[in-house]
mmCIF file of C-alpha atoms in Angstrom:
data_model
loop_
_atom_site.group_PDB
_atom_site.id
_atom_site.type_symbol
_atom_site.label_atom_id
_atom_site.label_comp_id
_atom_site.label_asym_id
_atom_site.label_seq_id
_atom_site.Cartn_x
_atom_site.Cartn_y
_atom_site.Cartn_z
ATOM 1 C CA LEU D 1 -187.997 -61.128 -89.879
ATOM 2 C CA TYR D 2 -186.966 -64.623 -88.858
ATOM 3 C CA VAL D 3 -188.370 -66.305 -86.138
ATOM 4 C CA ARG D 4 -188.784 -69.941 -84.805
ATOM 5 C CA VAL D 5 -191.873 -71.444 -84.985
ATOM 6 C CA PRO D 6 -191.734 -72.664 -81.123
ATOM 7 C CA ARG D 7 -190.233 -69.550 -79.976
ATOM 8 C CA LEU D 8 -193.241 -67.232 -81.897
ATOM 9 C CA PHE D 9 -196.178 -69.143 -80.370
ATOM 10 C CA GLU D 10 -194.676 -68.594 -76.962
ATOM 11 C CA ASP D 11 -194.295 -64.863 -77.669
ATOM 12 C CA LEU D 12 -197.882 -64.624 -78.999
ATOM 13 C CA ALA D 13 -199.484 -66.416 -76.132
ATOM 14 C CA LEU D 14 -197.321 -63.887 -73.635
ATOM 15 C CA ALA D 15 -198.530 -60.912 -75.857
ATOM 16 C CA ARG D 16 -202.045 -61.248 -75.601
ATOM 17 C CA LEU D 17 -201.675 -61.587 -71.653
ATOM 18 C CA ASP D 18 -199.720 -58.264 -71.832
ATOM 19 C CA GLY D 19 -201.870 -56.453 -74.274
ATOM 20 C CA ARG D 20 -198.951 -56.680 -76.978
ATOM 21 C CA PHE D 21 -200.664 -59.430 -79.395
ATOM 22 C CA PRO D 22 -201.825 -56.210 -82.223
ATOM 23 C CA ARG D 23 -198.727 -54.963 -82.239
ATOM 24 C CA LEU D 24 -196.699 -58.453 -82.730
ATOM 25 C CA ILE D 25 -199.271 -59.699 -85.495
ATOM 26 C CA ASP D 26 -198.842 -56.240 -87.153
ATOM 27 C CA LYS D 27 -195.102 -56.953 -87.364
ATOM 28 C CA LEU D 28 -195.161 -60.486 -88.350
ATOM 29 C CA THR D 29 -197.874 -59.277 -90.772
ATOM 30 C CA ARG D 30 -195.970 -56.234 -92.212
ATOM 31 C CA ALA D 31 -192.922 -58.143 -93.095
ATOM 32 C CA GLN D 32 -191.719 -58.103 -96.814
ATOM 33 C CA LEU D 33 -190.130 -61.839 -96.031
ATOM 34 C CA LEU D 34 -191.019 -63.597 -92.634
ATOM 35 C CA ILE D 35 -188.944 -66.713 -92.115
ATOM 36 C CA LEU D 36 -190.828 -69.516 -90.086
ATOM 37 C CA ASP D 37 -188.328 -71.755 -88.800
ATOM 38 C CA ASP D 38 -188.844 -75.097 -87.715
ATOM 39 C CA PHE D 39 -192.617 -75.348 -88.179
ATOM 40 C CA GLY D 40 -193.786 -78.852 -87.221
ATOM 41 C CA THR D 41 -191.953 -79.650 -84.255
ATOM 42 C CA HIS D 42 -195.315 -80.450 -82.273
ATOM 43 C CA THR D 43 -198.668 -80.848 -82.772
ATOM 44 C CA LEU D 44 -200.637 -77.470 -82.720
ATOM 45 C CA THR D 45 -203.086 -76.309 -80.213
ATOM 46 C CA ASP D 46 -206.368 -74.558 -80.730
ATOM 47 C CA GLN D 47 -204.295 -71.221 -79.888
ATOM 48 C CA GLN D 48 -201.307 -71.874 -82.143
ATOM 49 C CA ARG D 49 -203.896 -72.963 -84.868
ATOM 50 C CA PHE D 50 -205.740 -69.319 -84.925
ATOM 51 C CA HIS D 51 -202.208 -67.606 -84.382
ATOM 52 C CA LEU D 52 -200.664 -69.471 -87.837
ATOM 53 C CA PHE D 53 -204.270 -68.744 -89.739
ATOM 54 C CA GLU D 54 -203.943 -65.177 -88.345
ATOM 55 C CA ILE D 55 -200.531 -64.487 -89.642
ATOM 56 C CA VAL D 56 -201.045 -66.616 -92.759
ATOM 57 C CA GLU D 57 -204.287 -65.227 -94.154
ATOM 58 C CA GLU D 58 -202.703 -61.516 -93.449
ATOM 59 C CA ARG D 59 -199.910 -62.465 -95.584
ATOM 60 C CA TYR D 60 -201.612 -64.314 -98.230
ATOM 61 C CA ARG D 61 -201.010 -62.912 -101.663
ATOM 62 C CA ARG D 62 -199.770 -59.790 -100.116
ATOM 63 C CA LYS D 63 -195.970 -60.923 -98.628
ATOM 64 C CA SER D 64 -193.435 -63.672 -98.984
ATOM 65 C CA THR D 65 -193.099 -66.382 -96.548
ATOM 66 C CA LEU D 66 -190.678 -68.550 -96.137
ATOM 67 C CA ILE D 67 -191.306 -71.621 -94.081
ATOM 68 C CA THR D 68 -188.666 -74.460 -92.998
ATOM 69 C CA ALA D 69 -189.751 -77.756 -91.516
ATOM 70 C CA GLN D 70 -188.034 -81.233 -90.812
ATOM 71 C CA VAL D 71 -191.402 -83.089 -91.639
ATOM 72 C CA PRO D 72 -193.080 -83.124 -95.198
ATOM 73 C CA VAL D 73 -195.402 -80.991 -96.184
ATOM 74 C CA ALA D 74 -197.338 -84.181 -96.457
ATOM 75 C CA ARG D 75 -197.674 -84.288 -92.528
ATOM 76 C CA TRP D 76 -198.266 -80.944 -91.838
ATOM 77 C CA HIS D 77 -202.105 -81.330 -92.295
ATOM 78 C CA ASP D 78 -201.812 -83.781 -88.962
ATOM 79 C CA LEU D 79 -199.652 -81.481 -87.282
ATOM 80 C CA ILE D 80 -202.391 -78.800 -87.276
ATOM 81 C CA ALA D 81 -204.670 -81.616 -86.188
ATOM 82 C CA ASP D 82 -208.141 -79.777 -87.189
ATOM 83 C CA PRO D 83 -208.784 -80.691 -90.623
ATOM 84 C CA THR D 84 -211.005 -77.204 -91.827
ATOM 85 C CA VAL D 85 -208.491 -75.265 -89.999
ATOM 86 C CA ALA D 86 -205.403 -77.278 -91.847
ATOM 87 C CA ASP D 87 -207.451 -76.866 -95.296
ATOM 88 C CA ALA D 88 -207.667 -73.205 -94.739
ATOM 89 C CA ILE D 89 -204.098 -72.777 -93.984
ATOM 90 C CA LEU D 90 -202.371 -75.245 -96.202
ATOM 91 C CA ASP D 91 -204.219 -73.722 -99.169
ATOM 92 C CA ARG D 92 -202.912 -70.227 -98.745
ATOM 93 C CA ILE D 93 -199.272 -71.681 -97.951
ATOM 94 C CA VAL D 94 -199.137 -74.132 -100.787
ATOM 95 C CA HIS D 95 -201.254 -71.952 -103.426
ATOM 96 C CA ASN D 96 -198.425 -69.721 -105.249
ATOM 97 C CA ALA D 97 -195.835 -71.726 -103.569
ATOM 98 C CA HIS D 98 -192.372 -72.807 -104.698
ATOM 99 C CA ARG D 99 -191.056 -76.155 -102.830
ATOM 100 C CA ILE D 100 -187.923 -77.113 -101.847
ATOM 101 C CA VAL D 101 -186.934 -80.689 -100.714
ATOM 102 C CA LEU D 102 -183.936 -81.526 -99.467
ATOM 103 C CA GLN D 103 -182.577 -85.005 -99.063
ATOM 104 C CA GLY D 104 -179.187 -86.550 -97.027
ATOM 105 C CA ASP D 105 -177.165 -85.485 -94.482
ATOM 106 C CA SER D 106 -177.856 -82.120 -92.690
ATOM 107 C CA MET D 107 -175.585 -79.274 -93.190
ATOM 108 C CA ARG D 108 -174.686 -78.808 -89.670
ATOM 109 C CA LYS D 109 -173.595 -82.268 -89.406
ATOM 110 C CA GLN D 110 -170.930 -82.312 -92.180
ATOM 111 C CA LYS D 111 -169.430 -79.077 -90.588
ATOM 112 C CA ALA D 112 -169.735 -81.373 -87.251
ATOM 113 C CA ALA D 113 -167.627 -84.334 -88.519
ATOM 114 C CA PRO D 114 -164.146 -83.175 -88.232
ATOM 115 C CA LEU D 115 -164.864 -82.707 -84.767
ATOM 116 C CA LEU D 116 -165.981 -85.502 -83.641
ATOM 117 C CA THR D 117 -163.601 -88.491 -82.729
ATOM 118 C CA GLY D 118 -164.010 -91.658 -84.073
ATOM 119 C CA ALA D 119 -166.336 -94.803 -82.638
ATOM 120 C CA GLY D 120 -169.203 -91.891 -82.086
ATOM 121 C CA ASN D 121 -168.655 -91.960 -78.578
ATOM 122 C CA GLY D 122 -169.601 -88.218 -78.044
ATOM 123 C CA GLU D 123 -165.953 -86.972 -77.384
ATOM 124 C CA ILE D 124 -165.149 -83.585 -79.061
ATOM 125 C CA ASN D 125 -161.424 -83.150 -80.706
ATOM 126 C CA HIS D 126 -160.490 -79.791 -80.127
ATOM 127 C CA PRO D 127 -157.426 -78.116 -81.834
ATOM 128 C CA GLY D 128 -154.546 -78.275 -79.635
ATOM 129 C CA THR D 129 -155.494 -81.176 -77.601
ATOM 130 C CA GLN D 130 -154.830 -84.898 -77.517
ATOM 131 C CA GLN D 131 -157.659 -86.923 -79.181
ATOM 132 C CA GLY D 132 -159.483 -88.490 -76.258
ATOM 133 C CA THR D 133 -158.724 -86.118 -73.636
ATOM 134 C CA GLN D 134 -161.105 -84.183 -71.609
ATOM 135 C CA GLY D 135 -160.302 -80.560 -73.723
ATOM 136 C CA PRO D 136 -157.914 -77.879 -74.370
ATOM 137 C CA THR D 137 -156.474 -75.616 -72.291
ATOM 138 C CA PRO D 138 -157.904 -71.894 -72.045
ATOM 139 C CA PRO D 139 -155.646 -70.464 -74.879
ATOM 140 C CA ASP D 140 -155.911 -73.462 -76.912
ATOM 141 C CA CYS D 141 -160.261 -73.285 -76.925
ATOM 142 C CA PRO D 142 -161.820 -72.346 -80.128
ATOM 143 C CA ASP D 143 -164.065 -69.560 -80.226
ATOM 144 C CA ILE D 144 -167.277 -70.779 -80.286
ATOM 145 C CA SER D 145 -170.137 -69.138 -79.914
ATOM 146 C CA GLU D 146 -173.636 -70.668 -78.296
ATOM 147 C CA THR D 147 -175.357 -70.306 -81.949
ATOM 148 C CA THR D 148 -172.500 -72.418 -83.159
ATOM 149 C CA VAL D 149 -172.533 -75.229 -80.386
ATOM 150 C CA ARG D 150 -176.682 -75.249 -81.013
ATOM 151 C CA GLU D 151 -176.118 -75.451 -84.580
ATOM 152 C CA LEU D 152 -173.605 -78.669 -83.791
ATOM 153 C CA ALA D 153 -176.463 -79.948 -81.249
ATOM 154 C CA GLU D 154 -178.953 -80.037 -83.680
ATOM 155 C CA PRO D 155 -178.634 -82.519 -86.582
ATOM 156 C CA LEU D 156 -181.091 -81.922 -89.512
ATOM 157 C CA SER D 157 -181.760 -85.294 -91.096
ATOM 158 C CA GLY D 158 -184.633 -83.780 -93.310
ATOM 159 C CA PHE D 159 -185.356 -80.245 -94.332
ATOM 160 C CA CYS D 160 -188.360 -78.947 -96.011
ATOM 161 C CA GLU D 161 -189.188 -75.303 -97.266
ATOM 162 C CA ILE D 162 -192.019 -73.564 -98.783
ATOM 163 C CA ARG D 163 -191.468 -70.390 -99.850
ATOM 164 C CA ASN D 164 -194.685 -68.311 -100.625
ATOM 165 C CA LEU D 165 -194.624 -65.585 -103.544
ATOM 166 C CA PRO D 166 -196.875 -62.292 -103.862
ATOM 167 C CA ASP D 167 -197.978 -62.417 -107.421
ATOM 168 C CA GLU D 168 -196.770 -59.355 -108.453
ATOM 169 C CA GLN D 169 -193.040 -60.497 -107.846
ATOM 170 C CA HIS D 170 -190.325 -62.904 -108.881
ATOM 171 C CA PHE D 171 -188.655 -65.825 -107.427
ATOM 172 C CA GLY D 172 -185.497 -64.986 -108.395
ATOM 173 C CA ASP D 173 -185.994 -61.450 -106.617
ATOM 174 C CA HIS D 174 -186.264 -63.543 -103.587
ATOM 175 C CA ILE D 175 -183.238 -65.924 -104.122
ATOM 176 C CA GLU D 176 -180.954 -62.262 -104.161
ATOM 177 C CA LEU D 177 -182.946 -61.208 -101.148
ATOM 178 C CA LEU D 178 -182.366 -64.471 -99.414
ATOM 179 C CA MET D 179 -178.949 -64.934 -100.140
ATOM 180 C CA GLY D 180 -177.880 -61.004 -99.535
ATOM 181 C CA HIS D 181 -179.560 -61.239 -95.879
ATOM 182 C CA LEU D 182 -178.601 -64.951 -95.250
ATOM 183 C CA ASP D 183 -174.923 -64.927 -96.383
ATOM 184 C CA VAL D 184 -175.794 -68.356 -98.356
#
């Protein structure tokens, strides 16, 4: 199950109001693999800390969790913003985890490079147009989905990922699972 953390917290807050909270928490804790993307985009509120602890606690040593963040793990304590709760959450996340830190230009930035014109002026070089023009005529316009546009618009300067695996499972099994489901 893939979910962006900012959206997850919005959904959990709404679910609390309309009575769906227990079902949503159950769905998140039962998923064999939970991918929490974009952790650390903001400091957590009291309610968000509670929600994160609830999810992490229920999944701890039972199910696999993959967390991605653009901030290093060393700063997560500050983002959780309550020392006691941060210790409890991070202890469960980091224990039995495989940590991967990626450095350098983001994949999105590398993919976007051929589309960008020189000098960083923000113009886009569409196929079938002269460089610096407003854009292609509709027949020449490439089929760019909303997701592609979002990927091009959100360059990653850094990436941190933690995989937390149940004790009885092997890392290789989950790499295969991730590669199969995420088309890596």
